[in-house]
Tab-separated table of C-alpha atoms and ligand atoms in Angstrom:
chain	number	residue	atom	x	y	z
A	1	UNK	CA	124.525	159.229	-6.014
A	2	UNK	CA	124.662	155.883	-7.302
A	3	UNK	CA	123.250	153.196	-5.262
A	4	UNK	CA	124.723	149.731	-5.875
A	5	UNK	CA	122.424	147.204	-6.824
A	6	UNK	CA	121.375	144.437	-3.723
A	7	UNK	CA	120.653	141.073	-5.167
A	8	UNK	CA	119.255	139.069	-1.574
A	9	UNK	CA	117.790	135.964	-1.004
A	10	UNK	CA	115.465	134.644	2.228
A	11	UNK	CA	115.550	131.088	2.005
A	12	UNK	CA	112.605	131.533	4.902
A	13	UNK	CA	112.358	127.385	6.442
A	14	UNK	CA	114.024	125.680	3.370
A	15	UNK	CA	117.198	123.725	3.261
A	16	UNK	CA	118.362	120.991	5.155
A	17	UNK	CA	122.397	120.709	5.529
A	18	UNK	CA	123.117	119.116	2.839
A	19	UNK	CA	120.821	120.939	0.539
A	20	UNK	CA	121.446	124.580	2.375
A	21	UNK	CA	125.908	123.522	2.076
A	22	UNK	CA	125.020	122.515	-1.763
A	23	UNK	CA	123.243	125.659	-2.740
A	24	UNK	CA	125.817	128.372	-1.108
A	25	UNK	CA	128.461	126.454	-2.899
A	26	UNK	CA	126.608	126.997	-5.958
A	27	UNK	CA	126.011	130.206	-5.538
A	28	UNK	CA	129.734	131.402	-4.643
A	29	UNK	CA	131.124	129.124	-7.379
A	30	UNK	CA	128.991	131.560	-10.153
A	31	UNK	CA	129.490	134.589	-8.225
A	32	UNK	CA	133.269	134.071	-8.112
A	33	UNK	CA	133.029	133.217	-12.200
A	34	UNK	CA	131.499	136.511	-12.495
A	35	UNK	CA	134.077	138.139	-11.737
A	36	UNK	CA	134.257	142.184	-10.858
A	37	UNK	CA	130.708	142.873	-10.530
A	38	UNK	CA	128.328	146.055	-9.786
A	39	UNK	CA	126.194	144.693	-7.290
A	40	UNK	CA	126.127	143.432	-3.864
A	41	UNK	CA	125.287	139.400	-2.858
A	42	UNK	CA	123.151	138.769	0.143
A	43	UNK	CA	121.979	135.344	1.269
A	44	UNK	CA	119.918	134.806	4.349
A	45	UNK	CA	119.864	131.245	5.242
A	46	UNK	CA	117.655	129.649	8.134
A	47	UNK	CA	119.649	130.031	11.405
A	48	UNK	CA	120.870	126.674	11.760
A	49	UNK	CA	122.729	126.686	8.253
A	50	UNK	CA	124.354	130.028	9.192
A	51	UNK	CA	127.826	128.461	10.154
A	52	UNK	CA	127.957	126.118	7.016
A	53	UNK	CA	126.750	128.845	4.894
A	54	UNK	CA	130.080	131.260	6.390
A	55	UNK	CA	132.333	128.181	5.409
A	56	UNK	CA	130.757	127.738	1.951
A	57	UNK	CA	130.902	131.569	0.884
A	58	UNK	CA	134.741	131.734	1.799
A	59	UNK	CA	136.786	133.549	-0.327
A	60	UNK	CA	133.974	135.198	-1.427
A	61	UNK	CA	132.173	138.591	-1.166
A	62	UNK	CA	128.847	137.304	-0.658
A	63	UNK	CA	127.199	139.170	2.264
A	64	UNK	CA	125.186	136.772	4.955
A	65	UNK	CA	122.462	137.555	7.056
A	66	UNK	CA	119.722	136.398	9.767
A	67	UNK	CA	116.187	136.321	8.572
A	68	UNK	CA	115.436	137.780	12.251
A	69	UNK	CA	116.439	138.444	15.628
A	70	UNK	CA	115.351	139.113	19.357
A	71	UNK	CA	115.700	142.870	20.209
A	72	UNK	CA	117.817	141.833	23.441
A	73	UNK	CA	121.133	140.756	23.388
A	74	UNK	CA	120.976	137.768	25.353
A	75	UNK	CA	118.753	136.222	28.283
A	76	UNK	CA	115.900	134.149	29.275
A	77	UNK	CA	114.026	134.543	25.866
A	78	UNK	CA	113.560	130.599	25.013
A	79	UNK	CA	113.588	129.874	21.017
A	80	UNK	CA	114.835	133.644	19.981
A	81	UNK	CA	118.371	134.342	18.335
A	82	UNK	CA	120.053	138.119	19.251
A	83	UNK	CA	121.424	140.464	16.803
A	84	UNK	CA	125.070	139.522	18.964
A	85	UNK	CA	124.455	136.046	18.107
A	86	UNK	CA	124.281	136.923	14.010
A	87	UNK	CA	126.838	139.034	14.500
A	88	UNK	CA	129.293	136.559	16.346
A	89	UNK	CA	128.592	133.513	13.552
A	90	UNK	CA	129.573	136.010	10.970
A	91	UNK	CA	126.202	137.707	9.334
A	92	UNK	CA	126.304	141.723	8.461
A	93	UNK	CA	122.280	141.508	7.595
A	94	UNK	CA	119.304	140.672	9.090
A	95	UNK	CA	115.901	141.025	7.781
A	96	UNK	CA	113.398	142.430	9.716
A	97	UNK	CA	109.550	142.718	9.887
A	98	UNK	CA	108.759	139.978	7.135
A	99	UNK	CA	105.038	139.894	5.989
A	100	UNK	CA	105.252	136.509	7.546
A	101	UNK	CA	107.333	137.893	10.414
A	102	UNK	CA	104.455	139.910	10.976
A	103	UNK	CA	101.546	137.739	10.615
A	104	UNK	CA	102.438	134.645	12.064
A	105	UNK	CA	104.652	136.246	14.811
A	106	UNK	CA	102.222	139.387	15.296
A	107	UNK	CA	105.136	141.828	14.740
A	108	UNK	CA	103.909	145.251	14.715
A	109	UNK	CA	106.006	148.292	13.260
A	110	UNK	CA	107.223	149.159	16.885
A	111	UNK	CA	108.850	145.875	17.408
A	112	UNK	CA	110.385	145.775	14.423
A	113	UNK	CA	111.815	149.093	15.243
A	114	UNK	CA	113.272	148.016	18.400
A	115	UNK	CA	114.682	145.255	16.696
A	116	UNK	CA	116.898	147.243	14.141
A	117	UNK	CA	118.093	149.468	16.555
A	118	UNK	CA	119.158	146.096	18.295
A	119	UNK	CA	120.637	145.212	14.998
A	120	UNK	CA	122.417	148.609	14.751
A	121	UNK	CA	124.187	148.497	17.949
A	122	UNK	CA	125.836	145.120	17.133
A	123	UNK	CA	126.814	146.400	13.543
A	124	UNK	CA	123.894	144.548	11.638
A	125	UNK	CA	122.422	145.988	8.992
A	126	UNK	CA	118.492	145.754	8.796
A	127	UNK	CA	116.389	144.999	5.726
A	128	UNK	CA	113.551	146.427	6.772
A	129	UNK	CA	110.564	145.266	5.040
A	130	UNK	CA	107.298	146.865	4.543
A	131	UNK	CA	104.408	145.897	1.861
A	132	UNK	CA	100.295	146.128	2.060
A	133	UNK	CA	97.671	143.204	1.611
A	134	UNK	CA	95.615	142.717	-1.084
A	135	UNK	CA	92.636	143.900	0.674
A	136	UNK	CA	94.979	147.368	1.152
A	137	UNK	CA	95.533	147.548	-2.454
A	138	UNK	CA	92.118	147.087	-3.608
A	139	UNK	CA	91.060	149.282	-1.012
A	140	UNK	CA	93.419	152.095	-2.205
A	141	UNK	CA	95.332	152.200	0.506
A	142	UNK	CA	98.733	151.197	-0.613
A	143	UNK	CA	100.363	153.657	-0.482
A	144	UNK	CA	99.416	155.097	2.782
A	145	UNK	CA	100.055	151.382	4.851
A	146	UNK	CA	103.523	151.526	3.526
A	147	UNK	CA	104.130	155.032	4.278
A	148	UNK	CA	102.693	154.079	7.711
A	149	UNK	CA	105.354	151.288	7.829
A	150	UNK	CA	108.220	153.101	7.093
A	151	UNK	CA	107.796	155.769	9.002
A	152	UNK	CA	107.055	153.449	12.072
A	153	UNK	CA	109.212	150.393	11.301
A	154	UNK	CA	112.316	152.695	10.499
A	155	UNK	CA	114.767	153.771	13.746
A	156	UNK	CA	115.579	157.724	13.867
A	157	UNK	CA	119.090	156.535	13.795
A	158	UNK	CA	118.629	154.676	10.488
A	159	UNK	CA	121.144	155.709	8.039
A	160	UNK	CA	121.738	154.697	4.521
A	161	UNK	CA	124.689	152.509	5.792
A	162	UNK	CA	122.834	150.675	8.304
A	163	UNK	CA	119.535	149.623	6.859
A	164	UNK	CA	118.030	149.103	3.712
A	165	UNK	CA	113.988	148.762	3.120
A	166	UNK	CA	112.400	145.829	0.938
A	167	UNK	CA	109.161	146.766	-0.301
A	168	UNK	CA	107.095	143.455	-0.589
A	169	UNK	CA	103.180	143.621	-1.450
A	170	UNK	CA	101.709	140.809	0.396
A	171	UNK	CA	99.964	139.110	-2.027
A	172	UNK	CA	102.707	139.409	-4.197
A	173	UNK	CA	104.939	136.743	-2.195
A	174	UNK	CA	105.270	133.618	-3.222
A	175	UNK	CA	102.099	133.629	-5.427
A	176	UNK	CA	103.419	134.283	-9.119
A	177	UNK	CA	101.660	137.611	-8.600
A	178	UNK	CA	103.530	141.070	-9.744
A	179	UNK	CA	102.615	143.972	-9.688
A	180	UNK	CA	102.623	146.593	-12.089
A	181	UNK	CA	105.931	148.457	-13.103
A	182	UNK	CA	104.090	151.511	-12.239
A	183	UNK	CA	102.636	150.880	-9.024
A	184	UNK	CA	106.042	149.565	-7.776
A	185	UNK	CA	107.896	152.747	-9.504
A	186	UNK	CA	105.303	154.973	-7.454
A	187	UNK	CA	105.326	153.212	-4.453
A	188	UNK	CA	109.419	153.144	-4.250
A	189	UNK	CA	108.847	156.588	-4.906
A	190	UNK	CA	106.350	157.386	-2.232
A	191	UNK	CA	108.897	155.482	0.252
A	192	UNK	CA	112.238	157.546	-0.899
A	193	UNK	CA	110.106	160.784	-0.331
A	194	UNK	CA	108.799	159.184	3.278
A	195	UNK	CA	112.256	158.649	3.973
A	196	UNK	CA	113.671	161.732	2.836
A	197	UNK	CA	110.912	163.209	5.694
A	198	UNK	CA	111.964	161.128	8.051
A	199	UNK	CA	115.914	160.787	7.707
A	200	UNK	CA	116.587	163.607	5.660
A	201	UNK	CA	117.110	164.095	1.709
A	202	UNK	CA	121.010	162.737	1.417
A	203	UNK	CA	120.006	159.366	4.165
A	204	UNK	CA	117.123	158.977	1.640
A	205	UNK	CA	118.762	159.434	-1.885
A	206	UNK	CA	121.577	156.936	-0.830
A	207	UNK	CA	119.439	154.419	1.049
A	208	UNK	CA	118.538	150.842	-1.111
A	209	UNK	CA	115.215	150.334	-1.560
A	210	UNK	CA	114.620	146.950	-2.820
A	211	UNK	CA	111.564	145.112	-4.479
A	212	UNK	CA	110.312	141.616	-3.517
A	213	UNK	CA	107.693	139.049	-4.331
A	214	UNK	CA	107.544	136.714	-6.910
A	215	UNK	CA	110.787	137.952	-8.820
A	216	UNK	CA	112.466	135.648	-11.824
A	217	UNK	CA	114.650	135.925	-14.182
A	218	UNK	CA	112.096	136.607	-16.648
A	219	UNK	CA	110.907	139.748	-14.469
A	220	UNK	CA	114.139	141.048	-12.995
A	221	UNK	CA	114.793	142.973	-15.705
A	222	UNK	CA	111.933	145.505	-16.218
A	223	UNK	CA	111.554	145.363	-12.205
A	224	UNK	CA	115.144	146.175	-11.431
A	225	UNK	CA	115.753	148.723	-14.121
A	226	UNK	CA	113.007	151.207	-12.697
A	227	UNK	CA	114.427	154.319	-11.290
A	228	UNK	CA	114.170	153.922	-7.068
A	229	UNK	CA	114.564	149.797	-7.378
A	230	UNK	CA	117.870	149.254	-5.725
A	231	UNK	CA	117.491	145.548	-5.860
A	232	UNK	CA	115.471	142.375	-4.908
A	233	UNK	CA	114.494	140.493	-1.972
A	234	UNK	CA	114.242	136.897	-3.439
A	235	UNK	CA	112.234	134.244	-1.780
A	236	UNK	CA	111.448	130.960	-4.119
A	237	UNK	CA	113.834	131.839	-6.835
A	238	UNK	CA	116.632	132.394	-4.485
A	239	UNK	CA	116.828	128.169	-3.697
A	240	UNK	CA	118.214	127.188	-7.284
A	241	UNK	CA	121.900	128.612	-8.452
A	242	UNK	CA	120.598	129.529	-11.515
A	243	UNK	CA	117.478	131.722	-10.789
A	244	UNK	CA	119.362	133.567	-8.259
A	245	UNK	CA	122.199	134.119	-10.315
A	246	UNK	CA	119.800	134.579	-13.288
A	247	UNK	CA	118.061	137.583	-11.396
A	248	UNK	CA	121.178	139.189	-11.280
A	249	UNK	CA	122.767	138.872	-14.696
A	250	UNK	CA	118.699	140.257	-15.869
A	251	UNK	CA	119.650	143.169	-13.043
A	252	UNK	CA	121.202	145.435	-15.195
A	253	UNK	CA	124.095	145.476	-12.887
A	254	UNK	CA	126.326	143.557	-15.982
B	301	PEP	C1	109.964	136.875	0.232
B	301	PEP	O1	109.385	136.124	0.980
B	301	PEP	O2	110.751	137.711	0.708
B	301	PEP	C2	109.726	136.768	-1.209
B	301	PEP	C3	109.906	137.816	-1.923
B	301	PEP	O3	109.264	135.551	-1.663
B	301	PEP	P1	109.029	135.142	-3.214
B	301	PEP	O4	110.198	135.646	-4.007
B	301	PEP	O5	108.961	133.648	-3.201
B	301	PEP	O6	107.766	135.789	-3.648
């Protein structure tokens, strides 16, 4: 089963009105020149650009989404967005446990699967996003902190519909820092087979696994055409028109 190719962008704290208005209109001017195409948009703007952002991407099919939410759907929680409240200003993502989510915030894999089953129930899809340090890797335990992740992080009632997992190595975001084609081709692999375990082979062979950290247009090509790559989850390069756009023509998907 083919899987169709997500090509997303966390703009994490970045963008001001203007700047945030400027670069969605950017964006959906290209996207609409491109025409018919074989992969999916996604752009995840800080929450205060999220209404701006809707009225920029109209007439578009350029998917929107949180870059996190409160597992509750409303109350006294002071500073925290809900999944309702993403859902009601007219996102159909959010991302959940970021590496910087999870560091700074001290998200652990249980919150973050509380938080997507939040997401589910107000018809949110969650990126869920998993990835090891640098200490892991050199450690050897890549493989086994991301299975960990997964197999915590992910909701029983995950589906290939509702969520979709970005597999970000740590050290790898925002540093220039890539790793190998082969470490992310096994590691994608090692998550697919997790999942298949956990969800069941058909959830597993349909459900998008992307790659993130430190993707260009001058990587996106040999990154994005390996087997179990579904797409990117684009941080820098997804705050100028032309990278972002440039990661997807490089996809493959054209
Ligand atoms: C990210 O933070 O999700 C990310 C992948 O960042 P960058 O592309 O800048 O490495």
């Amino acid at each position: 089963m083919a899987r169709k190719l997500l090509i997303a962008g966390n703009w994490k704290m970045n963008g001001l009105m203007a700047d945030g208005v400027a670069l969605a209109k950017g964006i959906a001017e290209e996207v609409k020149k491109l025409g018919k195409v074989q992969c999916e948009f996604l752009v995840c703007p800080p929450f205060t650009l999220l209404s701006s952002v809707k009225k920029a991407l109209r007439g578009t099919k350029i998917a929107m989404g949180g870059q996190n939410c409160h597992f509750a759907d409303k109350g006294a929680h002071t500073g925290d967005i809900s999944p309702a409240m993403l859902k009601d200003i007219g996102c159909q993502y959010v991302i959940l446990g970021h590496s910087e989510r999870r560091t700074n915030h001290f998200e652990t894999n249980e919150i973050v699967n509380v938080k997507a089953q939040a997401a589910y129930s107000n018809d949110l899809k969650a990126v869920i996003c998993v990835g090891e340090t640098l200490m892991e890797r050199e450690a050897g335990q890549a493989l086994d902190v991301c299975k960990k992740q997964v197999l915590d992080s992910v909701p029983e009632s995950a589906t290939w519909q509702n969520t979709v997992i970005a597999y970000e190595p740590v050290w790898a975001i925002g540093t220039g820092k890539v790793p190998t084609t082969a470490d992310v081709a096994e590691m994608h692999a090692a998550i697919r087979k997790t999942l298949a375990k956990k969800l069941g082979k058909s959830n597993a062979n349909r459900m998008r696994i992307l790659y993130g950290g430190s993707v260009k247009p001058s990587n996106a090509k040999e990154l994005l055409s390996l087997n179990d790559v579904d797409g990117a989850l684009i941080g820098g390069a997804s705050l100028k028109v032309e990278d972002f756009l440039g990661i997807a023509k490089n996809s493959g998907a054209f």
